[in-house]
XYZ file of C-alpha atoms in Angstrom:
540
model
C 79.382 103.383 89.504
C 78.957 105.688 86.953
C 75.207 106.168 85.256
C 76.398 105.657 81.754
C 78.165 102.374 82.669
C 74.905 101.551 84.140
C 72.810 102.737 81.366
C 75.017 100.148 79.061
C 74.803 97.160 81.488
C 71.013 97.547 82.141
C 70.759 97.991 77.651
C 72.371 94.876 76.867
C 69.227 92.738 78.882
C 66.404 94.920 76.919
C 64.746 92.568 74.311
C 65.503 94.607 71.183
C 64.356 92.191 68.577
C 62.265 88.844 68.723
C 62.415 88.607 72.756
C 65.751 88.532 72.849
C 68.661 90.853 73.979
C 72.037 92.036 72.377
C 74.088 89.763 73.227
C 71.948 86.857 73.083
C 71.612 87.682 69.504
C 75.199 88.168 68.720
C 76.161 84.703 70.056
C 79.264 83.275 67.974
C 80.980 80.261 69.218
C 79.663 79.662 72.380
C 80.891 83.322 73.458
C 78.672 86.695 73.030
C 80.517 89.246 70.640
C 78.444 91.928 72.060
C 81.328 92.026 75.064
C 84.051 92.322 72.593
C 82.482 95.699 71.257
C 80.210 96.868 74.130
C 83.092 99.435 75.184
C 83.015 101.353 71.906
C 79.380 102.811 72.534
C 81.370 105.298 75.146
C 85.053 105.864 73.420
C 85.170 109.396 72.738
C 85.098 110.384 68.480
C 85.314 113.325 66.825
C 82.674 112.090 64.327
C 79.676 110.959 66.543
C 78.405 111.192 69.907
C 78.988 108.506 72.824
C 76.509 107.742 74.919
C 78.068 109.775 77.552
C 78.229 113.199 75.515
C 74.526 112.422 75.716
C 74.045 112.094 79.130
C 76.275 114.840 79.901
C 74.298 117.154 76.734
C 77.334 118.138 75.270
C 75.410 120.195 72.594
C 78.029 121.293 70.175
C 79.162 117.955 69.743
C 76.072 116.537 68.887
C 75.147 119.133 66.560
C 78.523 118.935 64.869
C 77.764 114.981 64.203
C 74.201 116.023 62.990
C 75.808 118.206 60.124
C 78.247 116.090 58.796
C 75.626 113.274 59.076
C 77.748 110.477 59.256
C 80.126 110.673 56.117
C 83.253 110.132 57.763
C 81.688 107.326 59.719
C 80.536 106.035 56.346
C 83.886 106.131 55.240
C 85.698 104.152 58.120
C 83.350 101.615 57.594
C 83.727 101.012 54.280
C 87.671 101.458 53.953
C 88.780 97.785 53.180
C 89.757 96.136 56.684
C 90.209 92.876 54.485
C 92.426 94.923 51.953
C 94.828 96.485 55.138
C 95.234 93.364 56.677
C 96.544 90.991 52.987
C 98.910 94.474 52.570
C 100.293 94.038 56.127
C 100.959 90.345 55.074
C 102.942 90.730 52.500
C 105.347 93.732 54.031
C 105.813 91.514 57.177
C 106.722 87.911 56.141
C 106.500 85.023 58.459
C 108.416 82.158 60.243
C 108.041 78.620 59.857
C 105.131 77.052 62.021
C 106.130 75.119 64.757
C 104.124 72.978 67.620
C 104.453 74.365 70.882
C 103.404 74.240 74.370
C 102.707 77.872 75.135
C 101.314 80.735 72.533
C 102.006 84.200 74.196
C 99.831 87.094 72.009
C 101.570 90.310 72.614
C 101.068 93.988 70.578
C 104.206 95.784 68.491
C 102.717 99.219 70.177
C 104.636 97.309 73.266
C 107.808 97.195 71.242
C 110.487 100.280 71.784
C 114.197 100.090 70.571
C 113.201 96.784 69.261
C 112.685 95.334 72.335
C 108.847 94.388 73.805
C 109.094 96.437 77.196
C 105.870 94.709 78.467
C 106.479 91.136 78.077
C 109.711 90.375 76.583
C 111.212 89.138 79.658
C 108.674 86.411 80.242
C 109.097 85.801 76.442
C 112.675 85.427 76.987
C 112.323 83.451 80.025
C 109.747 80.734 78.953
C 111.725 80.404 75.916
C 114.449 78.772 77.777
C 112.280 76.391 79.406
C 109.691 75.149 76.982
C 108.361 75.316 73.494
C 106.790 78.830 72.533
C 105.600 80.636 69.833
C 104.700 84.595 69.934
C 101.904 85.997 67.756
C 101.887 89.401 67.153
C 98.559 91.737 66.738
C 97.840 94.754 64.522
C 100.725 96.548 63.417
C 99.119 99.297 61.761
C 101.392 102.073 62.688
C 104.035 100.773 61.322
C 102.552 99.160 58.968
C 103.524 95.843 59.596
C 108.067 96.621 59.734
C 107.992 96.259 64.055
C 106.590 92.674 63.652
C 109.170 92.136 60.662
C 112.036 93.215 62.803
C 110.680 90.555 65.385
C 110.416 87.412 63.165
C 114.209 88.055 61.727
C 115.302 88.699 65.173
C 113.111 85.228 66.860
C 112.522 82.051 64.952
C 108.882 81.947 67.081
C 107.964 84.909 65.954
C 105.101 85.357 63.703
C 102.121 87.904 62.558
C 98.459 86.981 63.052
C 97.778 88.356 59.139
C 99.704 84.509 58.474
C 96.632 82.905 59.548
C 94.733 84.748 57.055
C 94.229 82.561 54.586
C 91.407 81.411 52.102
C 89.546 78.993 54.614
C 89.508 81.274 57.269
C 88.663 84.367 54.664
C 85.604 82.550 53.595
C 84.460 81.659 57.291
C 84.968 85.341 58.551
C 83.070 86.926 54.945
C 79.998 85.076 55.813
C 79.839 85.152 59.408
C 79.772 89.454 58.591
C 77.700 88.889 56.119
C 75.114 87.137 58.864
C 75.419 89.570 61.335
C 75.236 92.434 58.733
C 71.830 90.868 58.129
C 70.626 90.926 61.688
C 71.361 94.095 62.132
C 69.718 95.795 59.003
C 66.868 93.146 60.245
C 67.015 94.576 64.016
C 67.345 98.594 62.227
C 63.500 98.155 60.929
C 62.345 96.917 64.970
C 60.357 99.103 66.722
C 61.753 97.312 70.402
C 64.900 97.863 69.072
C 64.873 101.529 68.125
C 62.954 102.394 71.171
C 65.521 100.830 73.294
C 68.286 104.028 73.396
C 66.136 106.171 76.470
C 68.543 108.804 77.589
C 67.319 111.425 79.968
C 63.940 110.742 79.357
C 64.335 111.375 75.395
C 64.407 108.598 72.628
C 68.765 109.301 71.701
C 68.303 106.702 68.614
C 68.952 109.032 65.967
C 71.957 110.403 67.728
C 73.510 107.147 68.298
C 72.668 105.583 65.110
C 75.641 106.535 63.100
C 77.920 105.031 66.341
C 75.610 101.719 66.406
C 76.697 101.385 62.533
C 80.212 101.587 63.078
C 80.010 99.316 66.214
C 77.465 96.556 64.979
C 78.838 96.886 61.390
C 82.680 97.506 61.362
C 83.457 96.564 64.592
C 81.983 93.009 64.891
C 83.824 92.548 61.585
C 86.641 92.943 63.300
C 85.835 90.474 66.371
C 84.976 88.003 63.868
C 88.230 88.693 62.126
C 90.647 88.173 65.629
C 88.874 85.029 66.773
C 88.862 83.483 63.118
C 92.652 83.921 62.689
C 93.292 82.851 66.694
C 91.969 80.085 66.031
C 93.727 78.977 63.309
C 97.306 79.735 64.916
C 95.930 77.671 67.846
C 95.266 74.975 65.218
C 98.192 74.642 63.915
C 100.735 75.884 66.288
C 98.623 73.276 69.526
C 99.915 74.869 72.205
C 98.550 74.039 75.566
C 98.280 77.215 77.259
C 97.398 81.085 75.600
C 98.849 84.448 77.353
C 97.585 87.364 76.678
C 98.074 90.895 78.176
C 95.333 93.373 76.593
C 91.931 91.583 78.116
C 90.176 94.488 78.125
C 90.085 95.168 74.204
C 88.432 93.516 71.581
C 92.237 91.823 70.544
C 92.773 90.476 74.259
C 88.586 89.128 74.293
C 88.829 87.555 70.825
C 91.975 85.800 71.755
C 90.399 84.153 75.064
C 87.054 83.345 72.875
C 89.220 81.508 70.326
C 91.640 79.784 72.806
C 88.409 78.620 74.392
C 86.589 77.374 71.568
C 89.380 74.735 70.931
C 89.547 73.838 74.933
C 92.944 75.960 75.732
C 93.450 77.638 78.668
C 94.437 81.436 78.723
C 96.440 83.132 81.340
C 95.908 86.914 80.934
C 98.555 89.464 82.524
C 97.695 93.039 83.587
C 98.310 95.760 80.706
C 96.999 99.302 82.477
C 95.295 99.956 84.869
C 91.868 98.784 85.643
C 89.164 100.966 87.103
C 85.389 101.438 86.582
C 85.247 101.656 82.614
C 83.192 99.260 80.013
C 86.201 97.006 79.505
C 86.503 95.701 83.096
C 83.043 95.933 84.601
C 81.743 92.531 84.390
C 78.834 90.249 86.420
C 78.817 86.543 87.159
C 75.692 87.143 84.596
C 77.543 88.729 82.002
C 79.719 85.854 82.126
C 76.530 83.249 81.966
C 75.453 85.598 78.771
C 79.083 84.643 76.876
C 81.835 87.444 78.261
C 85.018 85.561 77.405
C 86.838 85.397 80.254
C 90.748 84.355 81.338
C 91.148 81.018 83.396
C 93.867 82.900 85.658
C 94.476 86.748 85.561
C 98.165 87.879 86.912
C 97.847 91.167 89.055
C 99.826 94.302 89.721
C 98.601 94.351 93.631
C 96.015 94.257 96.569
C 94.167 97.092 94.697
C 93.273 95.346 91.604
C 92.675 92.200 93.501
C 89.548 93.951 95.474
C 88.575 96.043 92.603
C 87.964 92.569 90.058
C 86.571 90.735 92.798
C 84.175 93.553 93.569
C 82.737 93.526 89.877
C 81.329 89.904 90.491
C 82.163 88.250 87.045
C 85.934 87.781 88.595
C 86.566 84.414 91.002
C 88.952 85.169 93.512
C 90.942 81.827 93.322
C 91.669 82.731 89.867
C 93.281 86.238 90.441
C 97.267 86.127 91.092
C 98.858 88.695 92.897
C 102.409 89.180 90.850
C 103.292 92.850 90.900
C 103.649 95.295 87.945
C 105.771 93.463 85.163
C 107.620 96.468 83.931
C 108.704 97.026 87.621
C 111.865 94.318 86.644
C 113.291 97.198 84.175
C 112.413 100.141 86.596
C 114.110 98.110 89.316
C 117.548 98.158 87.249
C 116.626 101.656 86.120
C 116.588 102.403 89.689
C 120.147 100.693 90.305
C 121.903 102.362 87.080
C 124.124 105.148 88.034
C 125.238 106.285 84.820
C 122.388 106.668 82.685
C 122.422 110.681 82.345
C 125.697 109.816 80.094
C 123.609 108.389 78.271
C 121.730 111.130 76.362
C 124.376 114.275 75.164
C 121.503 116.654 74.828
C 119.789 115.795 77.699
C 122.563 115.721 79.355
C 124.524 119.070 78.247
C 120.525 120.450 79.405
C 121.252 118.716 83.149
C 124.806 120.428 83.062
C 123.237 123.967 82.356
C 121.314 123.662 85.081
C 117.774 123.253 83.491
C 114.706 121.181 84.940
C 113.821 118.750 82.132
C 110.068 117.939 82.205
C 108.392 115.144 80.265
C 105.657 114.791 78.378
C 103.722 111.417 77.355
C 101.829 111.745 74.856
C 98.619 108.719 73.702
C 97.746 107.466 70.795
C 94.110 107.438 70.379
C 93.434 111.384 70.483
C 92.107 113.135 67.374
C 94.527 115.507 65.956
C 92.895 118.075 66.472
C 92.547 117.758 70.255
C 96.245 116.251 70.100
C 97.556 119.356 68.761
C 95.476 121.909 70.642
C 96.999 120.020 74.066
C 100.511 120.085 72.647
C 100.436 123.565 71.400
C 99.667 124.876 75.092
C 101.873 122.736 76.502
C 105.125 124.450 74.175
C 103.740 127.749 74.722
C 103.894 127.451 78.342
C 107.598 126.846 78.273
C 108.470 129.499 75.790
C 110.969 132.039 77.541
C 111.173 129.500 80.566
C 114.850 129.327 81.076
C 114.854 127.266 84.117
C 113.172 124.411 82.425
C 113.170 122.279 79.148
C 110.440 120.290 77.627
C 111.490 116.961 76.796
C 108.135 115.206 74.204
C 108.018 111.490 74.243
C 105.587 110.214 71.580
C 103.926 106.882 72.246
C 104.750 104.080 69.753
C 101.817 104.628 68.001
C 101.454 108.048 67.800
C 100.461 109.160 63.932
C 100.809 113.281 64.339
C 104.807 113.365 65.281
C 105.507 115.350 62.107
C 102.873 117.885 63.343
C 104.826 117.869 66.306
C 108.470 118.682 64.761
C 106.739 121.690 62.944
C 105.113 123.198 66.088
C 108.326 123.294 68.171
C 110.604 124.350 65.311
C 112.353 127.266 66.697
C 111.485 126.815 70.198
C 115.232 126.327 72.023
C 114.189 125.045 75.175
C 111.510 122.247 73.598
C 113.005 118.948 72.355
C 111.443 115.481 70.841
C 112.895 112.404 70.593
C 110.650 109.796 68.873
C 112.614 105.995 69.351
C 113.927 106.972 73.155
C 112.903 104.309 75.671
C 110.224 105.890 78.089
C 111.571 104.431 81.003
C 114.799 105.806 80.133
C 112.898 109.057 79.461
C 111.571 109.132 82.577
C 114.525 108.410 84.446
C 116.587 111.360 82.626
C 113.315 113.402 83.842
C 113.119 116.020 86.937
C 109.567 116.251 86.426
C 106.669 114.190 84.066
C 103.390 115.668 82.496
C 101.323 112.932 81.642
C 97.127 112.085 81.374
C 95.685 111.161 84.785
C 94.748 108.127 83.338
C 98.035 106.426 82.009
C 100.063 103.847 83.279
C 103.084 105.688 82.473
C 102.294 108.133 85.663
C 102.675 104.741 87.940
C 105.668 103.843 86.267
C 107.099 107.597 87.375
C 105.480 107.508 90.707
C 107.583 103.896 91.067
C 111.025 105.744 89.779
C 110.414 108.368 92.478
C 108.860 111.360 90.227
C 107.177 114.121 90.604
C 103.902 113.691 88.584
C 101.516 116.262 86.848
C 98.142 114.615 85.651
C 96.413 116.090 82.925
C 92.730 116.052 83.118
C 92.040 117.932 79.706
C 88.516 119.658 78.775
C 89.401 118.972 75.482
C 88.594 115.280 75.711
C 85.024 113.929 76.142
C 84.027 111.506 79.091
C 87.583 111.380 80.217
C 87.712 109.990 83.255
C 91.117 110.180 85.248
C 92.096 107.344 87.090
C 90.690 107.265 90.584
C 93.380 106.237 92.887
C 95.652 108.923 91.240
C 92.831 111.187 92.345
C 92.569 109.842 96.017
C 95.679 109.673 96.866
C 96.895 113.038 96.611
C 100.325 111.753 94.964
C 99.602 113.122 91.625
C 99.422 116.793 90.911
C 95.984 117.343 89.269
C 95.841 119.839 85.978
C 92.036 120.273 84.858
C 93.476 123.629 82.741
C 96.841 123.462 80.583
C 97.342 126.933 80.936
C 98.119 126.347 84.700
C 100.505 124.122 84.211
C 103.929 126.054 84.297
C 102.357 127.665 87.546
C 101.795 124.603 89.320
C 105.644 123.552 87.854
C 106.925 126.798 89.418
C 105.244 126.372 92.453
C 106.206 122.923 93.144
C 110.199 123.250 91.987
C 110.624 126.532 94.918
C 108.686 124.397 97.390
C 110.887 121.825 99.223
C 108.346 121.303 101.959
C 105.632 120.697 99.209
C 108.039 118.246 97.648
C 108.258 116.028 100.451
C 105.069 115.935 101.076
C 104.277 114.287 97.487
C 107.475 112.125 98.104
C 105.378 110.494 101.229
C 102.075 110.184 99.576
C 103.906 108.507 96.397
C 105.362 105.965 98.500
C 101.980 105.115 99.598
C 100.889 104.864 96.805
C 103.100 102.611 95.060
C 102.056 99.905 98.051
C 99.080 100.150 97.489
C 99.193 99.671 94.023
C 101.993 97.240 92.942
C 102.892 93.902 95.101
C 106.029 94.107 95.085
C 109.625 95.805 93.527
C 111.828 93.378 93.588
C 113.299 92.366 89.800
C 111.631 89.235 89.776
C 107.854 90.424 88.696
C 108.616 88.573 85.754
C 109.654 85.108 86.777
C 106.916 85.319 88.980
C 104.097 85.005 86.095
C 106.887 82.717 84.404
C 106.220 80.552 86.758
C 102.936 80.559 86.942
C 102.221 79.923 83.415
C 104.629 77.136 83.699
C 102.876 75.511 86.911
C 99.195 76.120 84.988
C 101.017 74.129 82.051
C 101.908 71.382 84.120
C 98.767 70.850 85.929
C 96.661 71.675 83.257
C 94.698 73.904 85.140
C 91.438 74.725 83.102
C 88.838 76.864 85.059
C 86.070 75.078 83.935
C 83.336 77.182 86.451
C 83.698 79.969 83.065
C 82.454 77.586 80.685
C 79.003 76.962 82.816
C-alpha cells in the first residue's frame, strides 16, 4: 500500500489533543466525521500542498503555496456555503413530500440528455413496484436547473436544499460553530502540531493552510449533508436508503444519517475502487465511527477481493451484481444504426476519418485542464486521417475555454449534451485518464483505449488493473500520443493483441453483460426491504 495512505491511517490514532485522536474528537452522532473528510488531506490543489507533494518533495509546488500564503484558501473558506445552497433552493423548486418505502440519493453530474445514466433504470424499475422517493445532491454546475428538470419530469423527485430549513439551519450553525472551536483549541497544542512528521521534518506549516480548509470548510459541509439527510429521512420514513457515491463525503454523510434514525443503506458501485483514502478501511476504523453500508452491490470478482482485503468490509455483505451501466452498453452493443445518428460524425465516418475521443474530468484546475487539452488539439492539427471528437463531463466548468482553443481547427469537434456512451460507440478510438471509469465502459464496447497518465497532475495514480493488464495503452507524455495512435491504427497484429487482453479484462472486472445488471440490484434492494435486513455487526 502506498506510504502516504499509510502515513494518514497511522495519523488519525496519534493523540493530538487531550489523549485523544482525530477522529475520536470529531465524533458526531455516533459516527466519526474525520472519515467523511480524511480523503481531502491527499486531493491534489493548485493552492496548497497534499500530503503526498510532500512526501514526493515536489518543491515548486510548495513554494508556490508559501507565496501566496493561503489567500485563495482563505477565500474558499469563507465564500458563503450557507448563501449557495438557499440560492440553489429557490432556482430549483420542489415536489410534494410523500412517505415511502425506499429513498434512492443519486447526483445530477449522473444526469445526461435528461436522463440519470447511472441509476435511472433501478429508479424506474423500483418505481413500479413500491413507494420511492429520489433525493438529489449538489447541483452546483448547473446551478440547481438538472434537478429542476427532474422534479417536473417525476412527482418523487426532490432536492436535498428542501430540507434546509430553519430547524435544521440552527442545528448545523452550532454544531460548526463547536467544531470551529476545537479546532482553533487543538491549533494552540503542542501534540497536535507536532503530529504532521514527514520525512523526518515537522510538514505543519506546509499543511496548515490544507488542515484549515479540511477541519474548517469541509466538516461544515459533513455537518451540512447529514443534517439535511436526516431530515428527508424524517419526513419522507422510508425503510431502506441507496446510495451510489460511498466513497465521498455526500455518499458517507448519507449512510451516517440513514443510520442515526435506524435505516438501512444499500450502497451501489460508482467507479472504480482501488487503493485510495476513500476505500481503504479497517475493522478498527469502523470501531472508531467510519459509516459504513449494510450491503454494497459490486461490479465483479475483482472488487469483491479487493474490499474484503481492506478488513473494514464483511464478505456476507458484498453482492456480486455486475457494472450497472453495462444494461445501456448491452443495447448499445445490439443497435445497428446508431452512426445515423450523428450527421457530422457521421459525414467524418463517410470521409474515411478515424474519430478519436476524448473524456475529459471535472475536478482539474484550469490551468492543468487547458495545458492537457491544448496538446491534445495540437497533436491532431494537419492529421487528415483522424478527427478529434471532445466530450466534456457533465460538470465540466472550462467548455467555453474549450470552444476558443479549437476555433479554426477543421478536424477538432466538441459536442457538450452528447451521451458518452453514444460517444463512445460513434468512436474508432478513446483518449481518456487511466483512472476513469469511462475507459471500462470502452474496453466493455470493444475499444481501443489510450490512458493518460499526465505529469501535469499531482499524486495521480492510474488505476492498477488498467496498468496490469496490458489492455490499456499507457500515455505518461501527451506529446506521444498521435505516435502511439499511428502506430496502433497500421498495426493489425498489435490490434488483436489488445482485442484479447480487453476481453480479459472485462471478466475480470465486471460479473456479468447481460441487460439485466439492473434488475439484479432491483431486486436486491427489494428482498433487503422485505426482510428487513439491518447489518447490525457495523453498529458494534
Amino acid at each position: 500500500m502506498d506510504k502516504v495512505i499509510i502515513w494518514v491511517k497511522q495519523f488519525s490514532k496519534k493523540k493530538v489533543y487531550y489523549h485523544k485522536d482525530i477522529a475520536e474528537l470529531f465524533k458526531y452522532d455516533n459516527i466519526s466525521l474525520w472519515w467523511l473528510v480524511e480523503p481531502w488531506l491527499d486531493r491534489d490543489s493548485k493552492y496548497f500542498p497534499s500530503v503526498s507533494d510532500i512526501f514526493y518533495k515536489r518543491n515548486e509546488k510548495i513554494k508556490k503555496t508559501e507565496e501566496i500564503k493561503h489567500r485563495l484558501g482563505t477565500l474558499l473558506m469563507n465564500y458563503s456555503f450557507d448563501l449557495k445552497t438557499r440560492l440553489r433552493k429557490r432556482t430549483i423548486g420542489r415536489n410534494n413530500i410523500y412517505p415511502c418505502n425506499i429513498l434512492v440519493t443519486t447526483h445530477p453530474s449522473f444526469l445526461q440528455s435528461g436522463r440519470n445514466v447511472r441509476i435511472g433504470s433501478i429508479i424506474d424499475d423500483l418505481n413500479k413496484q413500491t413507494e420511492i422517493n429520489v433525493l438529489y445532491y449538489d447541483d452546483l454546475a448547473s446551478f440547481g436547473l438538472k434537478t429542476r428538470e427532474q422534479r417536473k419530469r417525476y412527482t418523487f423527485v426532490n432536492p436535498i436544499e428542501l430540507f434546509y430549513d430553519y430547524e435544521t439551519t440552527k442545528i448545523i450553525q452550532q454544531q460548526r460553530k463547536k467544531f470551529l472551536s476545537l479546532y482553533n483549541r487543538m491549533m494552540k497544542s503542542i501534540d497536535f502540531t507536532s503530529a504532521f512528521i514527514i520525512n523526518n521534518e515537522n510538514a505543519y506549516h506546509l499543511l496548515k493552510d490544507r488542515l484549515d480548509f479540511v477541519l474548517k470548510k469541509m466538516i461544515g459541509e459533513a455537518i451540512f449533508y447529514i443534517e439535511t439527510t436526516k431530515k428527508a429521512i424524517k419526513l419522507m420514513k422510508p425503510k431502506l436508503v441507496i446510495q451510489m457515491s460511498g466513497s465521498t463525503l455526500q455518499g458517507k454523510a448519507i449512510t451516517a444519517a440513514a443510520h442515526s434514525l435506524n435505516v438501512p443503506v444499500l450502497e451501489i458501485q460508482e467507479g472504480l475502487i482501488d487503493d485510495t483514502l476513500y476505500y481503504v478501511h479497517s475493522k478498527e476504523d469502523v470501531l472508531r465511527g467510519c459509516p459504513m453500508p449494510d450491503k454494497i452491490a459490486v461490479y465483479g470478482e475483482f472488487t469483491k477481493k479487493k474490499l474484503i482485503g481492506y478488513d473494514g468490509y464483511d464478505e456476507k455483505n458484498i453482492e456480486i451484481v455486475g457494472q450497472p451501466n453495462t444494461d445501456f452498453l448491452f443495447r448499445k452493443i445490439e443497435d445497428k444504426n446508431i452512426e445515423n445518428r450523428d450527421p457530422d460524425i457521421y459525414l467524418l465516418k463517410l470521409s474515411g476519418k478515424k474519430i478519436v475521443l476524448y473524456a475529459t474530468v471535472a475536478d482539474l484546475t484550469k490551468e492543468v485542464a487547458l495545458s492537457i487539452l491544448s496538446r491534445i488539439v495540437n497533436s491532431f492539427k494537419d492529421k487528415k486521417e483522424f478527427a478529434l471528437f471532445i466530450k466534456p463531463h457533465p460538470r465540466d466548468s472550462y467548455i467555453s475555454e474549450y470552444v476558443k482553443m479549437i476555433r479554426g481547427v477543421d478536424n477538432v469537434f466538441i459536442k457538450k449534451e452528447f451521451n458518452i456512451y453514444d460517444a463512445i460507440t460513434l468512436s474508432d478510438y478513446v483518449v481518456a485518464f487511466s483512472n476513469c471509469t469511462v475507459i471500462l465502459e470502452a474496453l466493455i464496447l470493444n475499444k481501443t483505449v489510450m490512458g493518460l497518465i499526465p505529469k501535469e497532475i499531482n499524486n495521480f495514480l492510474p488505476f492498477k488493473p488498467y496498468v496490469d493488464s496490458g489492455a490499456v495503452l499507457l500515455i505518461d507524455n501527451i506529446d506521444n500520443l498521435m505516435t502511439i495512435l499511428e502506430d496502433v491504427n497500421n498495426n493489425i497484429n498489435l490490434q488483436k493483441k489488445l482485442k484479447e487482453k480487453r476481453n480479459l479484462f472485462v471478466k475480470d472486472q465486471v460479473y456479468k453483460i447481460d441487460g439485466k445488471v439492473n434488475e439484479r440490484i432491483s431486486d436486491l434492494a427489494l428482498d433487503m426491504l422485505k426482510h428487513k435486513y439491518y447489518n447490525k455487526t457495523i453498529k458494534t
